[in-house]
């Protein structure tokens, strides 16, 4: 107990400094903050993955070559590659060997290396200039001029699917994030109501001694904002830890291709304590003002 | 009179009189002029403080009850058609058996409950018409010693006594010596750091009284203020109330202690079954 006549003395807070519900509340809010931060990291990682995949797909095109009656498939593919290599917006075009094409269709047809008579279409892989990629119609026209029967696949069907999937992921994560935020607010509001009821005698004494409702509400607002800031920091540190572990353990492996987390992404959790405190402050203030009016 | 008593009395004196009559004694007490008294004496601005801090001596009545009834639920009528008024600077006791309505009357005055019917005026303001925003500022002009003390168990005796000053915005450095001297004066100088659960009944009562008067209220309400005190301390507390009254504070004490009432010679409002049935001299119906 500090001496009230000492020089550095400061009065105690009107609300008890600790409450037996604080531990549980901190745990619940920090868990929610942890999940919210994971959502944020997931959105960042999925966005980056989608962008990478889209870039890869849009910078390439595939030509399916059908040989004429008087030429071999390999010759037709070589002619197509030669024709496309000189088209503006194409950086490189090369015919895929039969073995590579067999490897590509193996997941659907199985091992067909011993079926030499099976008419496997020949493919030409075309790398496009990222800055000014050649349009599919330009590629088709170049083939037609050289009398080559080929189908141009610019992968647009895949990029559309990826963009749609990315959009769904973003909306779902955003929705989950909002639900978590709303849950945190509701929990703080519930805790505020419980705190007000538990401290009803404090509220009544302050009220009857001339404290304004706003003054009393602010006590609860500050209290829960501080608690939530601490819980938010704990949740953020936890989520950053998980992100760091993913980054460290996955390294350059497949997991980081699927969930490409950068070290800089971990900074995204930094505002969490502030956001948690803000949500708690608003929830506590609104709830406290309403309840004080009811009970006094 | 001891020097300590003089200093406390100077502190507790109502600001209007303190400024005009006791200036010499207040010279070393410049820090006691808080924002409330500043607004009241300077008459500046139009804050709730200035709106509600009209000089009580400018009106004939500090408190008026007009045909006031109070019911808890449909059949529990606590007070029936009470009418009386109190002049500024008056001293009254409220007597009556348990359940007669003494505490209900007090609750109406400190605005813990609203009357079912009738009209209450405090410092010239119709309480039912004061906005929720302004009501706290009216309450700050009323000091209350609750029957059940209503001390905050997690605050020290010192912090409990300082509650009204903190609420009115006083900085800790500006009030700590005042509060310490007030606690010394009520005999709690060695219990300033004690928590209320560790205090004896009489100590709690004295602490509740210190809290009620520390804000220098214009009307002091006390519900059974000497119920847990020995004869000596009861006498001292009564003397404190009398001195506060002489300094301009209107005092209203609800009590069972008829001997104390008789000794004081002060007027009485007597309640029976929620009705005001008798009044002593100085009370007008």
Coordinates of C-alpha atoms in Angstrom, one line a residue:
Chain A
X1 CA 0.0 0.0 0.0
X2 CA 1.5 3.3 -1.0
X3 CA 1.6 6.3 1.3
X4 CA -0.9 8.9 0.2
X5 CA 1.4 11.6 1.5
X6 CA 4.4 10.4 -0.4
X7 CA 5.6 12.6 -3.3
X8 CA 5.1 10.0 -6.0
X9 CA 1.8 8.7 -4.7
X10 CA -1.0 8.1 -7.2
X11 CA -4.6 7.1 -6.2
X12 CA -5.8 3.6 -6.9
X13 CA -8.1 3.0 -9.8
X14 CA -11.8 3.1 -9.1
X15 CA -12.2 -0.5 -10.5
X16 CA -10.3 -3.3 -8.9
X17 CA -7.0 -3.8 -10.7
X18 CA -7.6 -7.5 -11.3
X19 CA -10.7 -9.7 -11.5
X20 CA -10.9 -13.4 -11.3
X21 CA -12.5 -13.4 -14.8
X22 CA -9.5 -11.6 -16.4
X23 CA -7.6 -14.8 -17.1
X24 CA -10.4 -16.5 -18.9
X25 CA -11.3 -13.4 -20.9
X26 CA -7.6 -12.8 -21.8
X27 CA -7.4 -16.4 -23.1
X28 CA -10.6 -16.2 -25.2
X29 CA -9.7 -12.8 -26.7
X30 CA -6.1 -13.8 -27.4
X31 CA -7.4 -17.0 -29.1
X32 CA -9.7 -14.9 -31.3
X33 CA -6.9 -12.5 -32.1
X34 CA -4.7 -15.5 -32.9
X35 CA -7.3 -16.8 -35.4
X36 CA -7.9 -13.4 -36.9
X37 CA -4.1 -12.9 -37.5
X38 CA -3.9 -16.4 -39.1
X39 CA -6.8 -15.3 -41.4
X40 CA -4.8 -12.2 -42.3
X41 CA -1.7 -14.3 -43.1
X42 CA -3.8 -16.8 -45.1
X43 CA -5.2 -14.0 -47.2
X44 CA -1.8 -12.5 -47.9
X45 CA -0.3 -15.9 -48.7
X46 CA -3.2 -17.0 -50.9
X47 CA -3.1 -13.7 -52.8
X48 CA 0.6 -14.1 -53.4
X49 CA 0.1 -17.8 -54.6
X50 CA -2.7 -16.8 -57.0
X51 CA -0.6 -13.9 -58.4
X52 CA 2.3 -16.3 -59.0
X53 CA 0.1 -18.9 -60.6
X54 CA -1.7 -16.4 -62.8
X55 CA 1.6 -14.9 -63.9
X56 CA 3.0 -18.3 -64.9
X57 CA -0.2 -19.2 -66.8
X58 CA -0.6 -15.9 -68.6
X59 CA 3.0 -15.8 -69.7
X60 CA 2.7 -19.1 -71.5
X61 CA 0.6 -20.6 -74.3
X62 CA 0.3 -24.2 -75.6
X63 CA -0.3 -25.2 -79.2
X64 CA -1.8 -28.6 -80.0
X65 CA -0.5 -29.5 -83.5
X66 CA -2.3 -31.9 -85.8
X67 CA 0.1 -33.2 -88.5
X68 CA -1.0 -33.2 -92.2
X69 CA -1.2 -36.5 -94.0
X70 CA 2.2 -36.1 -95.7
X71 CA 4.3 -35.2 -92.6
X72 CA 5.2 -36.7 -89.2
X73 CA 3.9 -35.3 -85.9
X74 CA 7.5 -34.4 -84.9
X75 CA 8.0 -32.5 -88.2
X76 CA 4.7 -30.6 -87.8
X77 CA 5.5 -29.6 -84.3
X78 CA 9.0 -28.4 -85.3
X79 CA 7.4 -26.3 -88.1
X80 CA 4.9 -24.8 -85.7
X81 CA 7.7 -23.9 -83.2
X82 CA 9.7 -22.3 -86.0
X83 CA 6.7 -20.4 -87.2
X84 CA 5.8 -19.0 -83.8
X85 CA 9.3 -18.2 -82.6
X86 CA 9.4 -15.2 -84.9
X87 CA 6.0 -13.7 -83.9
X88 CA 6.2 -10.4 -82.0
X89 CA 5.4 -11.0 -78.3
X90 CA 6.8 -14.5 -78.3
X91 CA 10.1 -15.0 -76.5
X92 CA 10.6 -18.7 -77.2
X93 CA 8.7 -21.5 -78.8
X94 CA 9.8 -25.1 -78.7
X95 CA 8.2 -28.4 -79.5
X96 CA 7.7 -30.9 -76.7
X97 CA 9.2 -34.3 -77.3
X98 CA 6.8 -37.3 -77.3
X99 CA 8.2 -38.6 -74.0
X100 CA 7.3 -35.3 -72.3
X101 CA 3.8 -35.3 -73.8
X102 CA 3.4 -38.9 -72.6
X103 CA 4.5 -37.8 -69.1
X104 CA 1.9 -35.1 -69.2
X105 CA -1.0 -37.4 -70.1
X106 CA 0.2 -40.2 -67.8
X107 CA -2.0 -39.2 -64.9
X108 CA -5.1 -39.8 -67.0
X109 CA -4.0 -42.6 -69.4
X110 CA -1.3 -44.4 -67.4
X111 CA 2.0 -45.6 -68.9
X112 CA 1.6 -45.5 -72.7
X113 CA 5.3 -45.6 -73.7
X114 CA 4.8 -49.1 -75.2
X115 CA 1.8 -48.0 -77.3
X116 CA 3.7 -46.5 -80.2
X117 CA 0.7 -46.4 -82.5
X118 CA -1.4 -44.3 -80.2
X119 CA -1.9 -40.9 -81.9
X120 CA -0.6 -38.6 -79.2
X121 CA -0.9 -35.0 -80.2
X122 CA 2.3 -33.0 -80.4
X123 CA 2.5 -29.9 -78.3
X124 CA 4.4 -26.7 -78.7
X125 CA 5.2 -24.7 -75.6
X126 CA 5.3 -20.9 -76.2
X127 CA 6.8 -18.5 -73.7
X128 CA 5.2 -15.0 -74.1
X129 CA 6.7 -11.6 -73.5
X130 CA 5.3 -10.6 -70.1
X131 CA 5.3 -6.9 -71.1
X132 CA 3.6 -7.4 -74.5
X133 CA 2.3 -10.9 -74.8
X134 CA 1.2 -12.1 -78.3
X135 CA -2.6 -12.5 -78.5
X136 CA -4.0 -16.0 -79.1
X137 CA -5.4 -14.8 -82.5
X138 CA -2.0 -13.6 -83.6
X139 CA -0.5 -17.0 -82.8
X140 CA -3.4 -18.8 -84.7
X141 CA -2.8 -16.5 -87.7
X142 CA 0.9 -17.2 -87.8
X143 CA 0.1 -20.9 -87.8
X144 CA -2.5 -20.5 -90.6
X145 CA 0.0 -18.6 -92.8
X146 CA 2.4 -21.5 -92.6
X147 CA -0.4 -24.0 -93.3
X148 CA -0.2 -25.6 -89.9
X149 CA -3.3 -27.1 -88.3
X150 CA -3.1 -26.2 -84.7
X151 CA -5.2 -25.2 -81.7
X152 CA -4.0 -22.3 -79.5
X153 CA -4.6 -22.7 -75.8
X154 CA -3.8 -19.5 -73.9
X155 CA -4.7 -21.0 -70.5
X156 CA -7.4 -18.4 -70.0
X157 CA -9.8 -21.0 -68.7
X158 CA -7.4 -21.8 -65.9
X159 CA -6.6 -18.3 -65.0
X160 CA -10.3 -17.5 -64.7
X161 CA -10.7 -20.5 -62.4
X162 CA -7.8 -19.4 -60.3
X163 CA -9.0 -15.8 -60.1
X164 CA -12.4 -17.1 -59.0
X165 CA -10.9 -19.4 -56.4
X166 CA -8.8 -16.6 -55.1
X167 CA -11.8 -14.3 -54.8
X168 CA -13.7 -17.0 -52.9
X169 CA -10.7 -17.5 -50.5
X170 CA -10.5 -13.7 -49.9
X171 CA -14.3 -13.4 -49.2
X172 CA -14.3 -16.4 -47.0
X173 CA -11.3 -15.2 -45.0
X174 CA -12.7 -11.7 -44.8
X175 CA -16.0 -13.1 -43.6
X176 CA -14.3 -15.3 -41.0
X177 CA -12.2 -12.3 -39.9
X178 CA -15.4 -10.2 -39.5
X179 CA -17.1 -13.0 -37.5
X180 CA -14.0 -13.3 -35.3
X181 CA -14.0 -9.5 -34.7
X182 CA -17.7 -9.5 -34.0
X183 CA -17.3 -12.4 -31.6
X184 CA -14.5 -10.5 -29.8
X185 CA -16.8 -7.5 -29.5
X186 CA -19.7 -9.6 -28.2
X187 CA -17.4 -11.3 -25.7
X188 CA -16.1 -8.0 -24.5
X189 CA -19.7 -6.7 -24.3
X190 CA -20.7 -9.8 -22.3
X191 CA -17.7 -9.3 -20.0
X192 CA -18.5 -5.6 -19.5
X193 CA -22.1 -6.5 -18.5
X194 CA -20.7 -9.1 -16.1
X195 CA -18.2 -6.7 -14.8
X196 CA -20.8 -4.0 -14.3
X197 CA -23.1 -6.3 -12.4
X198 CA -20.2 -7.6 -10.3
X199 CA -19.1 -4.0 -9.6
X200 CA -22.6 -2.7 -9.2
X201 CA -21.8 -1.2 -5.7
X202 CA -18.9 0.8 -7.3
X203 CA -21.1 2.1 -10.0
X204 CA -23.8 3.1 -7.6
X205 CA -21.4 4.9 -5.2
X206 CA -19.8 6.8 -8.1
X207 CA -23.2 7.6 -9.6
X208 CA -24.7 8.9 -6.3
X209 CA -21.5 10.8 -5.6
X210 CA -22.0 12.8 -8.8
X211 CA -20.0 10.8 -11.4
X212 CA -21.3 11.2 -14.9
X213 CA -22.4 8.1 -16.8
X214 CA -19.6 8.8 -19.3
X215 CA -17.0 8.9 -16.5
X216 CA -18.1 5.5 -15.2
X217 CA -18.4 4.0 -18.7
X218 CA -14.9 5.2 -19.4
X219 CA -13.5 3.2 -16.4
X220 CA -14.8 0.0 -18.0
X221 CA -13.8 1.1 -21.5
X222 CA -10.2 1.7 -20.4
X223 CA -10.1 -1.5 -18.4
X224 CA -11.3 -3.7 -21.3
X225 CA -9.3 -1.9 -23.9
X226 CA -6.1 -2.5 -21.9
X227 CA -7.0 -6.1 -21.3
X228 CA -7.8 -6.6 -25.0
X229 CA -4.6 -4.9 -26.1
X230 CA -2.6 -7.4 -24.0
X231 CA -4.7 -10.3 -25.3
X232 CA -4.3 -9.0 -28.9
X233 CA -0.5 -8.8 -28.5
X234 CA -0.5 -12.4 -27.2
X235 CA -2.6 -13.6 -30.1
X236 CA -0.5 -11.6 -32.6
X237 CA 2.7 -13.0 -31.3
X238 CA 1.3 -16.5 -31.4
X239 CA 0.1 -16.1 -35.0
X240 CA 3.5 -14.6 -36.0
X241 CA 5.2 -17.5 -34.4
X242 CA 3.1 -20.0 -36.4
X243 CA 3.9 -18.0 -39.6
X244 CA 7.6 -18.0 -38.7
X245 CA 7.6 -21.7 -38.1
X246 CA 5.9 -22.3 -41.5
X247 CA 8.4 -20.1 -43.2
X248 CA 11.4 -21.7 -41.4
X249 CA 10.3 -25.4 -41.6
X250 CA 8.8 -25.4 -45.1
X251 CA 11.8 -23.5 -46.6
X252 CA 11.7 -23.8 -50.3
X253 CA 9.5 -26.9 -50.3
X254 CA 6.1 -27.5 -51.6
X255 CA 4.3 -26.0 -48.6
X256 CA 5.8 -22.5 -49.2
X257 CA 4.8 -22.8 -52.9
X258 CA 1.2 -23.4 -51.8
X259 CA 1.3 -20.9 -48.9
X260 CA 4.1 -18.5 -49.8
X261 CA 4.6 -16.5 -46.6
X262 CA 7.3 -13.9 -46.6
X263 CA 9.0 -12.5 -43.5
X264 CA 7.5 -9.1 -44.2
X265 CA 4.0 -10.7 -44.1
X266 CA 4.5 -11.3 -40.3
X267 CA 4.3 -7.5 -39.9
X268 CA 0.6 -7.8 -40.8
X269 CA -0.2 -8.9 -37.3
X270 CA 1.3 -5.8 -35.8
X271 CA -1.9 -3.7 -35.7
X272 CA -3.8 -6.6 -33.9
X273 CA -3.4 -5.2 -30.3
X274 CA -4.6 -1.8 -31.5
X275 CA -7.6 -3.2 -33.4
X276 CA -8.4 -5.5 -30.4
X277 CA -8.3 -2.5 -28.0
X278 CA -10.4 -0.4 -30.3
X279 CA -13.1 -3.1 -30.7
X280 CA -13.1 -3.7 -27.0
X281 CA -13.2 0.0 -26.2
X282 CA -16.2 0.5 -28.5
X283 CA -18.0 -2.6 -27.2
X284 CA -17.4 -1.8 -23.6
X285 CA -18.3 1.9 -23.9
X286 CA -21.6 1.2 -25.7
X287 CA -22.5 -1.7 -23.3
X288 CA -21.5 0.2 -20.1
X289 CA -23.4 3.4 -21.0
X290 CA -26.5 1.4 -21.8
X291 CA -26.3 -0.7 -18.6
X292 CA -25.4 2.3 -16.3
X293 CA -28.6 4.0 -17.5
X294 CA -30.5 0.8 -16.7
X295 CA -29.1 0.1 -13.2
X296 CA -28.8 3.6 -11.8
Chain B
X1 CA -10.8 25.6 19.5
X2 CA -7.7 23.5 18.4
X3 CA -5.8 24.6 15.3
X4 CA -6.6 21.4 13.5
X5 CA -10.3 21.9 14.0
X6 CA -10.0 25.5 12.7
X7 CA -8.3 24.3 9.6
X8 CA -10.9 21.6 8.9
X9 CA -13.7 24.0 9.5
X10 CA -12.0 26.5 7.1
X11 CA -11.8 23.7 4.5
X12 CA -15.4 22.6 5.0
X13 CA -16.9 26.0 5.0
X14 CA -19.1 26.7 2.0
X15 CA -17.2 28.6 -0.7
X16 CA -19.4 31.7 -0.7
X17 CA -19.0 32.3 3.0
X18 CA -15.4 31.1 3.0
X19 CA -14.4 33.6 0.4
X20 CA -16.3 36.5 1.9
X21 CA -16.0 36.0 5.7
X22 CA -13.0 33.8 6.3
X23 CA -10.5 35.1 3.8
X24 CA -7.8 35.4 6.4
X25 CA -8.1 31.8 7.5
X26 CA -8.3 30.6 3.9
X27 CA -5.1 32.4 2.8
X28 CA -3.1 29.2 3.2
X29 CA -5.8 27.1 1.7
X30 CA -5.8 28.5 -1.8
X31 CA -5.7 25.0 -3.2
X32 CA -9.1 24.1 -1.8
X33 CA -10.9 26.3 -4.3
X34 CA -11.7 23.6 -6.8
X35 CA -13.3 24.1 -10.2
X36 CA -16.8 23.8 -8.7
X37 CA -16.4 26.7 -6.3
X38 CA -14.4 28.6 -8.9
X39 CA -17.3 28.5 -11.3
X40 CA -19.8 29.2 -8.5
X41 CA -18.0 32.2 -7.2
X42 CA -16.6 33.5 -10.5
X43 CA -19.9 33.0 -12.3
X44 CA -18.2 32.3 -15.6
X45 CA -19.3 30.2 -18.5
X46 CA -22.5 28.3 -18.9
X47 CA -21.4 24.8 -18.0
X48 CA -23.8 22.5 -16.0
X49 CA -21.8 23.6 -13.0
X50 CA -22.8 27.2 -13.4
X51 CA -26.4 26.3 -14.5
X52 CA -26.8 24.1 -11.4
X53 CA -24.6 26.0 -8.9
X54 CA -26.9 28.9 -8.1
X55 CA -26.2 30.3 -4.7
X56 CA -28.4 28.4 -2.3
X57 CA -28.6 31.6 -0.2
X58 CA -30.2 33.4 -3.1
X59 CA -33.3 31.2 -2.7
X60 CA -35.6 30.8 0.3
X61 CA -35.6 27.1 0.1
X62 CA -32.8 24.6 -0.4
X63 CA -35.3 21.7 -0.5
X64 CA -39.0 21.5 -1.2
X65 CA -41.3 18.5 -1.2
X66 CA -44.8 19.1 -2.6
X67 CA -47.3 16.3 -2.1
X68 CA -44.7 13.7 -2.7
X69 CA -45.5 10.0 -2.6
X70 CA -43.3 7.0 -3.3
X71 CA -44.4 3.5 -4.0
X72 CA -42.3 0.4 -4.6
X73 CA -44.6 -1.7 -6.7
X74 CA -48.4 -1.5 -6.7
X75 CA -49.1 -1.9 -3.0
X76 CA -45.9 -1.0 -1.2
X77 CA -46.4 2.7 -0.6
X78 CA -43.3 3.9 1.3
X79 CA -44.2 7.6 1.5
X80 CA -47.6 9.3 1.3
X81 CA -48.2 12.8 0.3
X82 CA -45.2 14.4 2.0
X83 CA -44.9 18.1 1.9
X84 CA -42.3 20.3 3.6
X85 CA -39.5 22.6 2.8
X86 CA -36.1 23.4 4.3
X87 CA -34.4 26.7 4.4
X88 CA -30.8 27.1 3.6
X89 CA -28.5 26.5 6.5
X90 CA -31.2 24.7 8.5
X91 CA -30.6 21.5 10.6
X92 CA -33.3 18.8 10.9
X93 CA -33.6 15.3 12.2
X94 CA -35.9 12.8 10.6
X95 CA -37.2 10.3 13.1
X96 CA -39.5 7.4 13.0
X97 CA -39.7 3.7 13.6
X98 CA -38.0 1.2 11.2
X99 CA -40.0 1.1 8.0
X100 CA -41.5 4.5 8.6
X101 CA -39.9 5.8 5.4
X102 CA -36.8 7.7 6.7
X103 CA -34.4 6.0 4.2
X104 CA -36.9 6.3 1.4
X105 CA -37.1 10.1 2.1
X106 CA -33.3 10.3 2.0
X107 CA -33.2 8.3 -1.3
X108 CA -35.6 10.8 -2.9
X109 CA -33.4 13.7 -1.8
X110 CA -30.2 12.2 -3.1
X111 CA -32.0 11.2 -6.3
X112 CA -31.5 7.5 -6.0
X113 CA -35.2 7.0 -6.7
X114 CA -37.9 9.1 -8.3
X115 CA -41.2 10.1 -6.7
X116 CA -44.3 8.2 -7.8
X117 CA -46.2 11.5 -7.6
X118 CA -45.5 15.0 -6.4
X119 CA -42.7 17.4 -7.0
X120 CA -39.2 17.8 -5.4
X121 CA -37.2 20.9 -5.8
X122 CA -33.5 20.9 -4.8
X123 CA -31.7 24.2 -4.8
X124 CA -34.6 25.6 -6.7
X125 CA -34.4 23.0 -9.5
X126 CA -37.3 20.6 -10.2
X127 CA -35.5 17.4 -9.9
X128 CA -37.7 15.6 -12.4
X129 CA -36.9 18.2 -15.1
X130 CA -33.1 18.2 -14.6
X131 CA -31.6 16.5 -17.6
X132 CA -29.6 13.3 -17.2
X133 CA -26.5 15.2 -18.3
X134 CA -26.9 17.8 -15.6
X135 CA -28.0 15.5 -12.8
X136 CA -24.5 14.5 -11.7
X137 CA -23.6 18.1 -11.1
X138 CA -26.6 18.5 -8.9
X139 CA -25.6 15.4 -6.9
X140 CA -22.2 16.8 -6.2
X141 CA -23.8 19.5 -4.1
X142 CA -25.4 16.8 -1.9
X143 CA -23.2 14.9 0.6
X144 CA -24.6 11.5 1.7
X145 CA -23.7 9.3 4.6
X146 CA -25.3 6.0 3.7
X147 CA -26.8 3.7 6.3
X148 CA -24.7 0.8 5.0
X149 CA -21.7 3.1 4.4
X150 CA -21.2 2.0 0.8
X151 CA -17.4 2.1 1.1
X152 CA -15.4 0.7 -1.8
X153 CA -13.6 -2.3 -0.4
X154 CA -10.8 -2.3 -2.9
X155 CA -9.8 1.3 -2.1
X156 CA -7.9 2.4 0.9
X157 CA -9.6 4.6 3.5
X158 CA -7.8 7.6 2.0
X159 CA -8.9 6.8 -1.6
X160 CA -12.5 6.2 -0.3
X161 CA -12.5 9.6 1.3
X162 CA -11.2 11.3 -1.8
X163 CA -13.8 9.8 -4.2
X164 CA -16.0 13.0 -4.5
X165 CA -12.9 15.1 -5.2
X166 CA -11.6 12.8 -7.9
X167 CA -15.0 12.6 -9.5
X168 CA -15.1 16.4 -9.6
X169 CA -11.8 16.4 -11.5
X170 CA -9.4 17.5 -8.7
X171 CA -5.8 16.3 -9.2
X172 CA -4.4 14.1 -6.5
X173 CA -1.7 16.6 -5.6
X174 CA -4.3 19.2 -5.0
X175 CA -6.3 17.3 -2.4
X176 CA -4.1 14.8 -0.6
X177 CA -3.2 17.1 2.3
X178 CA -6.8 18.2 2.7
X179 CA -8.0 14.6 2.7
X180 CA -5.3 13.6 5.1
X181 CA -6.2 16.3 7.6
X182 CA -9.9 15.5 7.3
X183 CA -9.2 11.9 8.1
X184 CA -7.0 12.9 11.0
X185 CA -9.8 15.1 12.2
X186 CA -12.3 12.2 12.2
X187 CA -9.8 10.1 14.1
X188 CA -8.5 7.9 11.2
X189 CA -5.0 9.4 10.9
X190 CA -3.4 6.0 11.5
X191 CA -5.9 4.1 9.3
X192 CA -5.5 6.0 6.0
X193 CA -3.9 3.1 4.2
X194 CA -6.3 0.5 5.7
X195 CA -8.8 -1.2 3.5
X196 CA -12.5 -0.9 4.6
X197 CA -12.9 -4.7 5.4
X198 CA -10.3 -4.3 8.1
X199 CA -12.0 -1.3 9.7
X200 CA -14.2 -1.5 12.7
X201 CA -17.8 -0.4 12.4
X202 CA -17.2 3.0 14.0
X203 CA -14.2 3.6 11.7
X204 CA -16.3 2.8 8.7
X205 CA -18.9 5.2 9.8
X206 CA -16.4 8.0 10.3
X207 CA -14.8 7.3 6.9
X208 CA -18.3 7.5 5.3
X209 CA -18.8 10.8 7.0
X210 CA -15.4 12.1 5.8
X211 CA -16.3 11.1 2.3
X212 CA -19.7 12.8 2.5
X213 CA -18.3 16.1 3.7
X214 CA -15.0 16.2 1.7
X215 CA -16.6 17.8 -1.3
X216 CA -18.1 20.6 0.9
X217 CA -21.7 19.8 0.0
X218 CA -24.4 22.4 0.4
X219 CA -26.7 19.9 1.9
X220 CA -25.6 16.9 4.0
X221 CA -27.8 13.9 4.4
X222 CA -26.9 11.3 6.9
X223 CA -28.8 8.0 7.4
X224 CA -28.2 6.7 10.9
X225 CA -24.7 8.3 11.1
X226 CA -24.1 7.4 14.7
X227 CA -25.5 3.9 14.7
X228 CA -22.2 2.2 15.2
X229 CA -20.4 4.8 17.3
X230 CA -19.8 5.0 21.0
X231 CA -21.1 7.9 23.0
X232 CA -17.9 10.0 22.7
X233 CA -17.6 9.6 18.9
X234 CA -21.4 10.2 18.5
X235 CA -21.0 13.4 20.3
X236 CA -18.1 14.4 18.2
X237 CA -19.8 13.6 15.0
X238 CA -22.9 15.5 16.1
X239 CA -20.6 18.4 16.9
X240 CA -19.1 18.2 13.4
X241 CA -22.5 18.3 11.8
X242 CA -23.5 21.3 14.0
X243 CA -20.3 23.1 13.0
X244 CA -20.9 22.3 9.3
X245 CA -24.4 23.6 9.7
X246 CA -23.1 26.9 11.3
X247 CA -20.9 27.3 8.3
X248 CA -23.9 27.3 6.0
X249 CA -24.4 23.6 5.2
X250 CA -28.0 22.4 5.4
X251 CA -28.1 19.2 7.4
X252 CA -30.7 16.5 7.5
X253 CA -30.1 13.4 9.7
X254 CA -32.3 10.3 9.8
X255 CA -31.9 8.6 13.2
X256 CA -33.3 6.3 15.8
X257 CA -31.2 8.0 18.5
X258 CA -33.8 10.1 20.2
X259 CA -31.4 11.0 23.0
X260 CA -29.1 12.6 20.5
X261 CA -32.1 14.5 19.0
X262 CA -33.1 15.7 22.4
X263 CA -29.6 16.8 23.3
X264 CA -29.2 18.8 20.0
X265 CA -32.4 20.7 20.4
X266 CA -32.8 20.8 16.6
X267 CA -36.1 20.5 14.8
X268 CA -37.6 17.2 13.9
X269 CA -39.5 15.7 11.0
X270 CA -41.3 12.6 12.4
X271 CA -42.5 9.9 10.1
X272 CA -45.1 7.2 10.8
X273 CA -46.1 4.6 8.2
X274 CA -44.8 6.9 5.4
X275 CA -46.7 10.0 6.5
X276 CA -45.1 13.1 8.0
X277 CA -47.2 13.5 11.1
X278 CA -45.2 15.9 13.3
X279 CA -42.7 18.6 13.0
X280 CA -40.6 20.5 15.5
X281 CA -39.8 24.1 15.5
X282 CA -38.1 25.5 12.4
X283 CA -39.9 23.1 10.0
X284 CA -42.6 24.5 7.8
X285 CA -45.3 22.4 6.3

